[in-house]
Amino acid sequence: MDVGTSGGVWGLERGYCMMIGGEVGAVKHLDPISNPGTGHRQYCRTPGREKAGGTSEQGYLHLRPNGAGHFVKMVHNGIEYGVTGGLCRRLAVLQAANIGKKAGAVDRKPRRCATRALSVRSQPAR
């Protein structure tokens, strides 16, 4: 059995998310530990999800075979790091272009990010 965990931005306030991999019998045996109804992970429900089924609202999912919990956590991290890396690259382009340091006239229509990044790099800093 394995459990990948993620806290997210609400981890301290609302609890963490557990992605559980393992045999059905083992997961059911440990359900009282995972379920917030036991008292150690009580929090208010997300507005609008009162009728949602399953255990995701309680902060955990059983993803079936052994290893699945950590596999899903690995995919989660890959997506998160990819988005963060993309944001960092875009901010670096804006910084290199001195965007926001002084007002100026717009001399052309906006282009896609990759095209704009190449044209910004080819121009000398002002």
Short mmCIF file of N, CA, C and O in Angstrom, two decimals:
data_model
loop_
_atom_site.label_atom_id
_atom_site.label_comp_id
_atom_site.label_asym_id
_atom_site.label_seq_id
_atom_site.Cartn_x
_atom_site.Cartn_y
_atom_site.Cartn_z
N MET A 1 0.85 -1.18 0.00
CA MET A 1 0.00 0.00 0.00
C MET A 1 0.89 1.23 0.00
O MET A 1 1.96 1.24 0.60
N ASP A 2 0.45 2.28 -0.70
CA ASP A 2 1.21 3.53 -0.74
C ASP A 2 0.25 4.70 -0.68
O ASP A 2 -0.92 4.58 -1.04
N VAL A 3 0.75 5.83 -0.19
CA VAL A 3 -0.08 7.03 -0.08
C VAL A 3 0.74 8.24 -0.52
O VAL A 3 1.66 8.66 0.18
N GLY A 4 0.40 8.80 -1.67
CA GLY A 4 0.98 10.07 -2.09
C GLY A 4 0.16 11.17 -1.43
O GLY A 4 -1.06 11.07 -1.32
N THR A 5 0.81 12.21 -0.95
CA THR A 5 0.08 13.28 -0.26
C THR A 5 0.39 14.63 -0.91
O THR A 5 1.45 14.85 -1.48
N SER A 6 -0.58 15.53 -0.80
CA SER A 6 -0.42 16.88 -1.32
C SER A 6 -1.18 17.82 -0.40
O SER A 6 -2.33 17.56 -0.05
N GLY A 7 -0.53 18.92 -0.03
CA GLY A 7 -1.18 19.87 0.88
C GLY A 7 -1.89 21.00 0.17
O GLY A 7 -2.91 21.48 0.62
N GLY A 8 -1.34 21.44 -0.94
CA GLY A 8 -1.96 22.56 -1.64
C GLY A 8 -1.97 23.82 -0.80
O GLY A 8 -1.39 23.87 0.29
N VAL A 9 -2.63 24.83 -1.29
CA VAL A 9 -2.66 26.12 -0.59
C VAL A 9 -3.53 26.09 0.66
O VAL A 9 -3.38 26.92 1.54
N TRP A 10 -4.42 25.12 0.76
CA TRP A 10 -5.30 25.04 1.93
C TRP A 10 -4.89 23.91 2.86
O TRP A 10 -5.63 23.54 3.76
N GLY A 11 -3.74 23.33 2.68
CA GLY A 11 -3.32 22.16 3.45
C GLY A 11 -3.38 22.33 4.95
O GLY A 11 -3.88 21.46 5.66
N LEU A 12 -2.89 23.44 5.46
CA LEU A 12 -2.91 23.63 6.91
C LEU A 12 -4.31 23.90 7.43
O LEU A 12 -4.69 23.48 8.51
N GLU A 13 -5.10 24.61 6.63
CA GLU A 13 -6.43 25.01 7.08
C GLU A 13 -7.48 23.92 6.90
O GLU A 13 -8.32 23.70 7.76
N ARG A 14 -7.44 23.21 5.76
CA ARG A 14 -8.49 22.26 5.43
C ARG A 14 -8.03 20.82 5.41
O ARG A 14 -8.82 19.91 5.17
N GLY A 15 -6.77 20.58 5.56
CA GLY A 15 -6.28 19.20 5.49
C GLY A 15 -5.57 18.96 4.17
O GLY A 15 -5.55 19.80 3.29
N TYR A 16 -5.00 17.82 4.05
CA TYR A 16 -4.22 17.47 2.89
C TYR A 16 -4.97 16.45 2.05
O TYR A 16 -5.98 15.89 2.49
N CYS A 17 -4.50 16.20 0.87
CA CYS A 17 -5.10 15.22 -0.02
C CYS A 17 -4.24 13.95 -0.01
O CYS A 17 -3.02 14.04 -0.12
N MET A 18 -4.89 12.82 0.13
CA MET A 18 -4.18 11.55 0.11
C MET A 18 -4.59 10.77 -1.13
O MET A 18 -5.78 10.58 -1.39
N MET A 19 -3.61 10.33 -1.90
CA MET A 19 -3.83 9.52 -3.09
C MET A 19 -3.35 8.12 -2.74
O MET A 19 -2.16 7.87 -2.64
N ILE A 20 -4.29 7.21 -2.50
CA ILE A 20 -3.99 5.90 -1.93
C ILE A 20 -3.97 4.82 -3.01
O ILE A 20 -4.91 4.70 -3.79
N GLY A 21 -2.91 4.06 -3.02
CA GLY A 21 -2.80 2.90 -3.89
C GLY A 21 -2.70 1.65 -3.03
O GLY A 21 -2.02 1.65 -2.01
N GLY A 22 -3.39 0.59 -3.43
CA GLY A 22 -3.31 -0.64 -2.66
C GLY A 22 -4.53 -1.52 -2.88
O GLY A 22 -5.47 -1.15 -3.57
N GLU A 23 -4.48 -2.68 -2.28
CA GLU A 23 -5.59 -3.63 -2.39
C GLU A 23 -6.82 -3.10 -1.67
O GLU A 23 -6.71 -2.43 -0.63
N VAL A 24 -7.99 -3.41 -2.19
CA VAL A 24 -9.25 -2.91 -1.65
C VAL A 24 -9.40 -3.24 -0.16
O VAL A 24 -9.77 -2.38 0.64
N GLY A 25 -9.09 -4.46 0.23
CA GLY A 25 -9.24 -4.87 1.64
C GLY A 25 -8.38 -4.05 2.57
O GLY A 25 -8.82 -3.63 3.65
N ALA A 26 -7.13 -3.79 2.18
CA ALA A 26 -6.22 -3.00 3.02
C ALA A 26 -6.71 -1.56 3.15
O ALA A 26 -6.67 -0.98 4.24
N VAL A 27 -7.17 -0.99 2.05
CA VAL A 27 -7.65 0.40 2.09
C VAL A 27 -8.91 0.51 2.94
O VAL A 27 -9.05 1.44 3.74
N LYS A 28 -9.82 -0.45 2.81
CA LYS A 28 -11.04 -0.43 3.64
C LYS A 28 -10.69 -0.59 5.12
O LYS A 28 -11.32 0.02 5.97
N HIS A 29 -9.71 -1.41 5.41
CA HIS A 29 -9.28 -1.61 6.80
C HIS A 29 -8.75 -0.31 7.41
O HIS A 29 -8.98 -0.04 8.59
N LEU A 30 -8.06 0.48 6.61
CA LEU A 30 -7.48 1.74 7.10
C LEU A 30 -8.38 2.95 6.86
O LEU A 30 -8.00 4.08 7.17
N ASP A 31 -9.58 2.72 6.33
CA ASP A 31 -10.50 3.83 6.06
C ASP A 31 -10.78 4.71 7.28
O ASP A 31 -10.85 5.93 7.14
N PRO A 32 -10.90 4.16 8.49
CA PRO A 32 -11.14 5.04 9.65
C PRO A 32 -10.01 6.05 9.87
O PRO A 32 -10.24 7.14 10.37
N ILE A 33 -8.81 5.73 9.46
CA ILE A 33 -7.69 6.66 9.61
C ILE A 33 -7.78 7.75 8.54
O ILE A 33 -7.49 8.92 8.79
N SER A 34 -8.19 7.36 7.32
CA SER A 34 -8.27 8.30 6.20
C SER A 34 -9.48 9.20 6.28
O SER A 34 -9.44 10.34 5.82
N ASN A 35 -10.56 8.71 6.85
CA ASN A 35 -11.83 9.43 6.85
C ASN A 35 -11.88 10.49 7.94
O ASN A 35 -11.64 10.19 9.11
N PRO A 36 -12.24 11.73 7.58
CA PRO A 36 -12.28 12.80 8.57
C PRO A 36 -13.38 12.63 9.61
O PRO A 36 -13.37 13.28 10.64
N GLY A 37 -14.33 11.72 9.36
CA GLY A 37 -15.40 11.49 10.33
C GLY A 37 -14.90 10.93 11.64
O GLY A 37 -15.62 10.93 12.64
N THR A 38 -13.66 10.48 11.68
CA THR A 38 -13.10 9.94 12.91
C THR A 38 -12.68 11.03 13.88
O THR A 38 -12.33 10.76 15.01
N GLY A 39 -12.66 12.28 13.43
CA GLY A 39 -12.38 13.39 14.34
C GLY A 39 -11.06 14.09 14.14
O GLY A 39 -10.90 15.23 14.52
N HIS A 40 -10.07 13.44 13.54
CA HIS A 40 -8.77 14.09 13.44
C HIS A 40 -8.62 14.97 12.20
O HIS A 40 -7.67 15.71 12.10
N ARG A 41 -9.56 14.90 11.25
CA ARG A 41 -9.47 15.72 10.05
C ARG A 41 -10.81 16.36 9.74
O ARG A 41 -11.28 16.32 8.62
N GLN A 42 -11.45 16.96 10.70
CA GLN A 42 -12.75 17.56 10.45
C GLN A 42 -12.59 18.98 9.90
O GLN A 42 -11.78 19.75 10.39
N TYR A 43 -13.38 19.29 8.89
CA TYR A 43 -13.40 20.62 8.29
C TYR A 43 -14.72 20.82 7.60
O TYR A 43 -15.48 19.87 7.38
N CYS A 44 -15.01 22.05 7.24
CA CYS A 44 -16.28 22.32 6.58
C CYS A 44 -16.23 21.88 5.12
O CYS A 44 -15.17 21.84 4.52
N ARG A 45 -17.38 21.55 4.58
CA ARG A 45 -17.46 21.11 3.19
C ARG A 45 -17.31 22.29 2.25
O ARG A 45 -17.60 23.43 2.60
N THR A 46 -16.86 22.03 1.05
CA THR A 46 -16.74 23.05 0.02
C THR A 46 -18.14 23.44 -0.43
O THR A 46 -18.93 22.57 -0.78
N PRO A 47 -18.46 24.74 -0.41
CA PRO A 47 -19.80 25.17 -0.84
C PRO A 47 -20.10 24.69 -2.26
O PRO A 47 -19.26 24.76 -3.14
N GLY A 48 -21.32 24.17 -2.43
CA GLY A 48 -21.74 23.67 -3.73
C GLY A 48 -21.43 22.20 -3.97
O GLY A 48 -21.82 21.64 -4.98
N ARG A 49 -20.72 21.56 -3.04
CA ARG A 49 -20.36 20.14 -3.23
C ARG A 49 -21.01 19.25 -2.17
O ARG A 49 -20.57 18.13 -1.93
N GLU A 50 -22.06 19.74 -1.55
CA GLU A 50 -22.71 18.98 -0.49
C GLU A 50 -23.23 17.62 -0.96
O GLU A 50 -23.26 16.67 -0.20
N LYS A 51 -23.65 17.52 -2.22
CA LYS A 51 -24.22 16.28 -2.73
C LYS A 51 -23.21 15.45 -3.52
O LYS A 51 -23.57 14.44 -4.10
N ALA A 52 -21.96 15.86 -3.54
CA ALA A 52 -20.94 15.11 -4.29
C ALA A 52 -20.69 13.77 -3.63
O ALA A 52 -20.60 13.66 -2.41
N GLY A 53 -20.59 12.74 -4.44
CA GLY A 53 -20.32 11.40 -3.92
C GLY A 53 -18.83 11.12 -3.89
O GLY A 53 -18.02 11.92 -4.32
N GLY A 54 -18.48 9.97 -3.38
CA GLY A 54 -17.08 9.57 -3.34
C GLY A 54 -16.35 10.13 -2.13
O GLY A 54 -16.94 10.76 -1.25
N THR A 55 -15.06 9.91 -2.11
CA THR A 55 -14.26 10.32 -0.96
C THR A 55 -13.37 11.53 -1.24
O THR A 55 -12.67 11.99 -0.35
N SER A 56 -13.39 12.07 -2.46
CA SER A 56 -12.51 13.19 -2.79
C SER A 56 -12.79 14.41 -1.91
O SER A 56 -11.86 15.12 -1.52
N GLU A 57 -14.03 14.64 -1.59
CA GLU A 57 -14.39 15.78 -0.73
C GLU A 57 -13.87 15.58 0.69
O GLU A 57 -13.70 16.52 1.44
N GLN A 58 -13.60 14.34 1.05
CA GLN A 58 -13.07 14.03 2.38
C GLN A 58 -11.54 14.04 2.39
O GLN A 58 -10.93 13.79 3.41
N GLY A 59 -10.94 14.30 1.24
CA GLY A 59 -9.50 14.46 1.19
C GLY A 59 -8.71 13.23 0.79
O GLY A 59 -7.50 13.21 0.93
N TYR A 60 -9.37 12.20 0.27
CA TYR A 60 -8.61 11.03 -0.18
C TYR A 60 -9.32 10.29 -1.30
O TYR A 60 -10.53 10.38 -1.45
N LEU A 61 -8.53 9.59 -2.09
CA LEU A 61 -9.04 8.74 -3.16
C LEU A 61 -8.31 7.41 -3.14
O LEU A 61 -7.10 7.38 -2.91
N HIS A 62 -9.04 6.33 -3.38
CA HIS A 62 -8.40 5.03 -3.56
C HIS A 62 -8.22 4.84 -5.06
O HIS A 62 -9.18 4.76 -5.80
N LEU A 63 -6.97 4.76 -5.50
CA LEU A 63 -6.65 4.69 -6.92
C LEU A 63 -6.30 3.29 -7.39
O LEU A 63 -5.75 3.11 -8.45
N ARG A 64 -6.61 2.31 -6.62
CA ARG A 64 -6.51 0.88 -6.88
C ARG A 64 -5.13 0.29 -6.66
O ARG A 64 -4.72 0.25 -5.53
N PRO A 65 -4.37 -0.19 -7.65
CA PRO A 65 -3.24 -1.07 -7.34
C PRO A 65 -2.12 -0.40 -6.55
O PRO A 65 -2.01 0.82 -6.53
N ASN A 66 -1.31 -1.25 -5.92
CA ASN A 66 -0.14 -0.74 -5.21
C ASN A 66 0.71 0.12 -6.14
O ASN A 66 0.95 -0.25 -7.28
N GLY A 67 1.15 1.26 -5.66
CA GLY A 67 1.97 2.17 -6.46
C GLY A 67 1.18 3.26 -7.15
O GLY A 67 1.74 4.26 -7.58
N ALA A 68 -0.14 3.09 -7.28
CA ALA A 68 -0.96 4.06 -8.00
C ALA A 68 -1.00 5.42 -7.29
O ALA A 68 -1.04 6.46 -7.94
N GLY A 69 -0.97 5.41 -5.96
CA GLY A 69 -1.01 6.67 -5.21
C GLY A 69 0.19 7.55 -5.51
O GLY A 69 0.07 8.73 -5.79
N HIS A 70 1.38 6.95 -5.47
CA HIS A 70 2.58 7.72 -5.76
C HIS A 70 2.70 8.06 -7.24
O HIS A 70 3.24 9.09 -7.60
N PHE A 71 2.16 7.20 -8.11
CA PHE A 71 2.18 7.50 -9.54
C PHE A 71 1.34 8.75 -9.81
O PHE A 71 1.78 9.66 -10.52
N VAL A 72 0.14 8.81 -9.24
CA VAL A 72 -0.72 9.98 -9.44
C VAL A 72 -0.07 11.23 -8.85
O VAL A 72 -0.12 12.31 -9.44
N LYS A 73 0.58 11.11 -7.71
CA LYS A 73 1.30 12.24 -7.12
C LYS A 73 2.43 12.70 -8.04
O LYS A 73 2.67 13.90 -8.20
N MET A 74 3.12 11.76 -8.67
CA MET A 74 4.19 12.11 -9.60
C MET A 74 3.63 12.89 -10.81
O MET A 74 4.20 13.90 -11.22
N VAL A 75 2.50 12.45 -11.34
CA VAL A 75 1.87 13.16 -12.46
C VAL A 75 1.44 14.56 -12.00
O VAL A 75 1.64 15.55 -12.70
N HIS A 76 0.86 14.65 -10.81
CA HIS A 76 0.46 15.93 -10.23
C HIS A 76 1.65 16.89 -10.16
O HIS A 76 1.57 18.04 -10.56
N ASN A 77 2.78 16.41 -9.66
CA ASN A 77 3.98 17.24 -9.55
C ASN A 77 4.49 17.65 -10.92
O ASN A 77 4.92 18.80 -11.11
N GLY A 78 4.46 16.74 -11.90
CA GLY A 78 4.91 17.08 -13.24
C GLY A 78 4.11 18.21 -13.85
O GLY A 78 4.66 19.13 -14.45
N ILE A 79 2.80 18.17 -13.67
CA ILE A 79 1.94 19.24 -14.18
C ILE A 79 2.24 20.54 -13.45
O ILE A 79 2.40 21.60 -14.06
N GLU A 80 2.32 20.48 -12.13
CA GLU A 80 2.59 21.67 -11.33
C GLU A 80 3.93 22.31 -11.70
O GLU A 80 4.03 23.52 -11.90
N TYR A 81 4.97 21.50 -11.83
CA TYR A 81 6.29 22.04 -12.16
C TYR A 81 6.33 22.59 -13.58
O TYR A 81 7.01 23.57 -13.86
N GLY A 82 5.61 21.96 -14.50
CA GLY A 82 5.53 22.46 -15.87
C GLY A 82 4.88 23.83 -15.94
O GLY A 82 5.36 24.73 -16.63
N VAL A 83 3.77 24.00 -15.22
CA VAL A 83 3.08 25.29 -15.19
C VAL A 83 3.97 26.35 -14.54
O VAL A 83 4.10 27.47 -15.04
N THR A 84 4.61 26.00 -13.45
CA THR A 84 5.50 26.94 -12.75
C THR A 84 6.68 27.33 -13.64
O THR A 84 7.04 28.50 -13.73
N GLY A 85 7.26 26.36 -14.33
CA GLY A 85 8.38 26.64 -15.22
C GLY A 85 7.98 27.56 -16.36
O GLY A 85 8.72 28.48 -16.73
N GLY A 86 6.80 27.33 -16.93
CA GLY A 86 6.30 28.20 -18.00
C GLY A 86 6.10 29.62 -17.52
O GLY A 86 6.44 30.58 -18.21
N LEU A 87 5.56 29.77 -16.34
CA LEU A 87 5.36 31.10 -15.77
C LEU A 87 6.70 31.80 -15.54
O LEU A 87 6.86 32.99 -15.87
N CYS A 88 7.68 31.07 -15.04
CA CYS A 88 9.02 31.65 -14.81
C CYS A 88 9.64 32.12 -16.11
O CYS A 88 10.24 33.20 -16.17
N ARG A 89 9.50 31.32 -17.17
CA ARG A 89 10.08 31.73 -18.46
C ARG A 89 9.41 33.00 -18.98
O ARG A 89 10.08 33.89 -19.49
N ARG A 90 8.12 33.09 -18.83
CA ARG A 90 7.41 34.29 -19.31
C ARG A 90 7.79 35.52 -18.50
O ARG A 90 7.96 36.61 -19.04
N LEU A 91 7.94 35.36 -17.20
CA LEU A 91 8.37 36.48 -16.37
C LEU A 91 9.79 36.91 -16.72
O LEU A 91 10.11 38.11 -16.71
N ALA A 92 10.66 35.97 -17.04
CA ALA A 92 12.03 36.30 -17.44
C ALA A 92 12.04 37.10 -18.73
O ALA A 92 12.82 38.05 -18.89
N VAL A 93 11.16 36.75 -19.66
CA VAL A 93 11.06 37.51 -20.92
C VAL A 93 10.61 38.94 -20.63
O VAL A 93 11.17 39.90 -21.17
N LEU A 94 9.62 39.08 -19.78
CA LEU A 94 9.14 40.43 -19.44
C LEU A 94 10.23 41.25 -18.75
O LEU A 94 10.41 42.43 -19.02
N GLN A 95 10.97 40.61 -17.86
CA GLN A 95 12.05 41.31 -17.18
C GLN A 95 13.13 41.74 -18.17
O GLN A 95 13.62 42.87 -18.11
N ALA A 96 13.50 40.87 -19.08
CA ALA A 96 14.53 41.20 -20.07
C ALA A 96 14.08 42.32 -21.01
O ALA A 96 14.90 43.06 -21.53
N ALA A 97 12.78 42.45 -21.20
CA ALA A 97 12.26 43.48 -22.09
C ALA A 97 12.03 44.80 -21.37
O ALA A 97 11.53 45.75 -21.97
N ASN A 98 12.36 44.86 -20.08
CA ASN A 98 12.14 46.06 -19.27
C ASN A 98 10.67 46.47 -19.25
O ASN A 98 10.35 47.66 -19.21
N ILE A 99 9.79 45.51 -19.31
CA ILE A 99 8.36 45.79 -19.29
C ILE A 99 7.98 46.39 -17.93
O ILE A 99 8.35 45.88 -16.89
N GLY A 100 7.24 47.46 -17.96
CA GLY A 100 6.73 48.08 -16.75
C GLY A 100 7.67 49.10 -16.13
O GLY A 100 7.31 49.76 -15.16
N LYS A 101 8.85 49.29 -16.66
CA LYS A 101 9.79 50.24 -16.06
C LYS A 101 9.54 51.66 -16.54
O LYS A 101 9.87 52.61 -15.87
N LYS A 102 8.98 51.79 -17.74
CA LYS A 102 8.65 53.13 -18.23
C LYS A 102 7.52 53.00 -19.24
O LYS A 102 7.35 51.97 -19.88
N ALA A 103 6.76 54.07 -19.39
CA ALA A 103 5.65 54.08 -20.33
C ALA A 103 6.20 54.32 -21.73
O ALA A 103 7.18 55.04 -21.92
N GLY A 104 5.57 53.72 -22.71
CA GLY A 104 6.00 53.91 -24.09
C GLY A 104 4.88 53.58 -25.04
O GLY A 104 3.87 52.98 -24.66
N ALA A 105 5.03 54.00 -26.26
CA ALA A 105 4.01 53.75 -27.27
C ALA A 105 4.11 52.29 -27.75
O ALA A 105 5.19 51.71 -27.79
N VAL A 106 2.98 51.74 -28.13
CA VAL A 106 2.95 50.40 -28.68
C VAL A 106 3.26 50.51 -30.16
O VAL A 106 2.60 51.25 -30.89
N ASP A 107 4.30 49.83 -30.62
CA ASP A 107 4.71 49.97 -32.01
C ASP A 107 4.27 48.81 -32.90
O ASP A 107 4.53 48.82 -34.09
N ARG A 108 3.61 47.80 -32.35
CA ARG A 108 3.12 46.70 -33.16
C ARG A 108 2.06 45.93 -32.40
O ARG A 108 1.91 46.07 -31.20
N LYS A 109 1.36 45.08 -33.12
CA LYS A 109 0.34 44.25 -32.50
C LYS A 109 1.00 43.19 -31.63
O LYS A 109 2.10 42.74 -31.93
N PRO A 110 0.33 42.78 -30.56
CA PRO A 110 0.89 41.71 -29.72
C PRO A 110 1.03 40.42 -30.53
O PRO A 110 0.25 40.13 -31.41
N ARG A 111 2.07 39.66 -30.24
CA ARG A 111 2.32 38.38 -30.90
C ARG A 111 2.25 37.26 -29.88
O ARG A 111 2.20 37.51 -28.69
N ARG A 112 2.29 36.05 -30.38
CA ARG A 112 2.34 34.90 -29.47
C ARG A 112 3.60 34.99 -28.62
O ARG A 112 4.60 35.55 -29.03
N CYS A 113 3.55 34.39 -27.45
CA CYS A 113 4.63 34.51 -26.47
C CYS A 113 5.99 34.09 -27.03
O CYS A 113 6.96 34.79 -26.90
N ALA A 114 6.06 32.94 -27.70
CA ALA A 114 7.36 32.46 -28.20
C ALA A 114 7.93 33.41 -29.25
O ALA A 114 9.11 33.72 -29.25
N THR A 115 7.08 33.91 -30.15
CA THR A 115 7.54 34.84 -31.18
C THR A 115 8.01 36.14 -30.55
O THR A 115 9.03 36.70 -30.90
N ARG A 116 7.23 36.63 -29.61
CA ARG A 116 7.58 37.88 -28.92
C ARG A 116 8.90 37.71 -28.16
O ARG A 116 9.73 38.60 -28.14
N ALA A 117 9.09 36.55 -27.55
CA ALA A 117 10.32 36.31 -26.79
C ALA A 117 11.54 36.39 -27.70
O ALA A 117 12.54 36.98 -27.35
N LEU A 118 11.44 35.83 -28.89
CA LEU A 118 12.57 35.89 -29.82
C LEU A 118 12.83 37.32 -30.27
O LEU A 118 13.96 37.73 -30.38
N SER A 119 11.77 38.09 -30.56
CA SER A 119 11.98 39.46 -31.03
C SER A 119 12.51 40.33 -29.90
O SER A 119 13.29 41.24 -30.16
N VAL A 120 12.13 40.08 -28.65
CA VAL A 120 12.63 40.87 -27.54
C VAL A 120 14.11 40.61 -27.35
O VAL A 120 14.90 41.53 -27.14
N ARG A 121 14.53 39.37 -27.46
CA ARG A 121 15.94 39.03 -27.26
C ARG A 121 16.83 39.62 -28.34
O ARG A 121 17.99 39.90 -28.11
N SER A 122 16.28 39.79 -29.55
CA SER A 122 17.12 40.29 -30.62
C SER A 122 17.30 41.81 -30.59
O SER A 122 18.10 42.34 -31.31
N GLN A 123 16.53 42.48 -29.74
CA GLN A 123 16.64 43.95 -29.65
C GLN A 123 17.55 44.32 -28.48
O GLN A 123 17.50 43.70 -27.43
N PRO A 124 18.36 45.34 -28.65
CA PRO A 124 19.20 45.79 -27.53
C PRO A 124 18.35 46.40 -26.42
O PRO A 124 17.30 46.96 -26.68
N ALA A 125 18.80 46.26 -25.19
CA ALA A 125 18.09 46.85 -24.05
C ALA A 125 18.17 48.37 -24.14
O ALA A 125 19.17 48.93 -24.56
N ARG A 126 17.09 49.01 -23.74
CA ARG A 126 17.06 50.49 -23.78
C ARG A 126 17.30 51.09 -22.44
O ARG A 126 17.04 50.64 -21.44
#
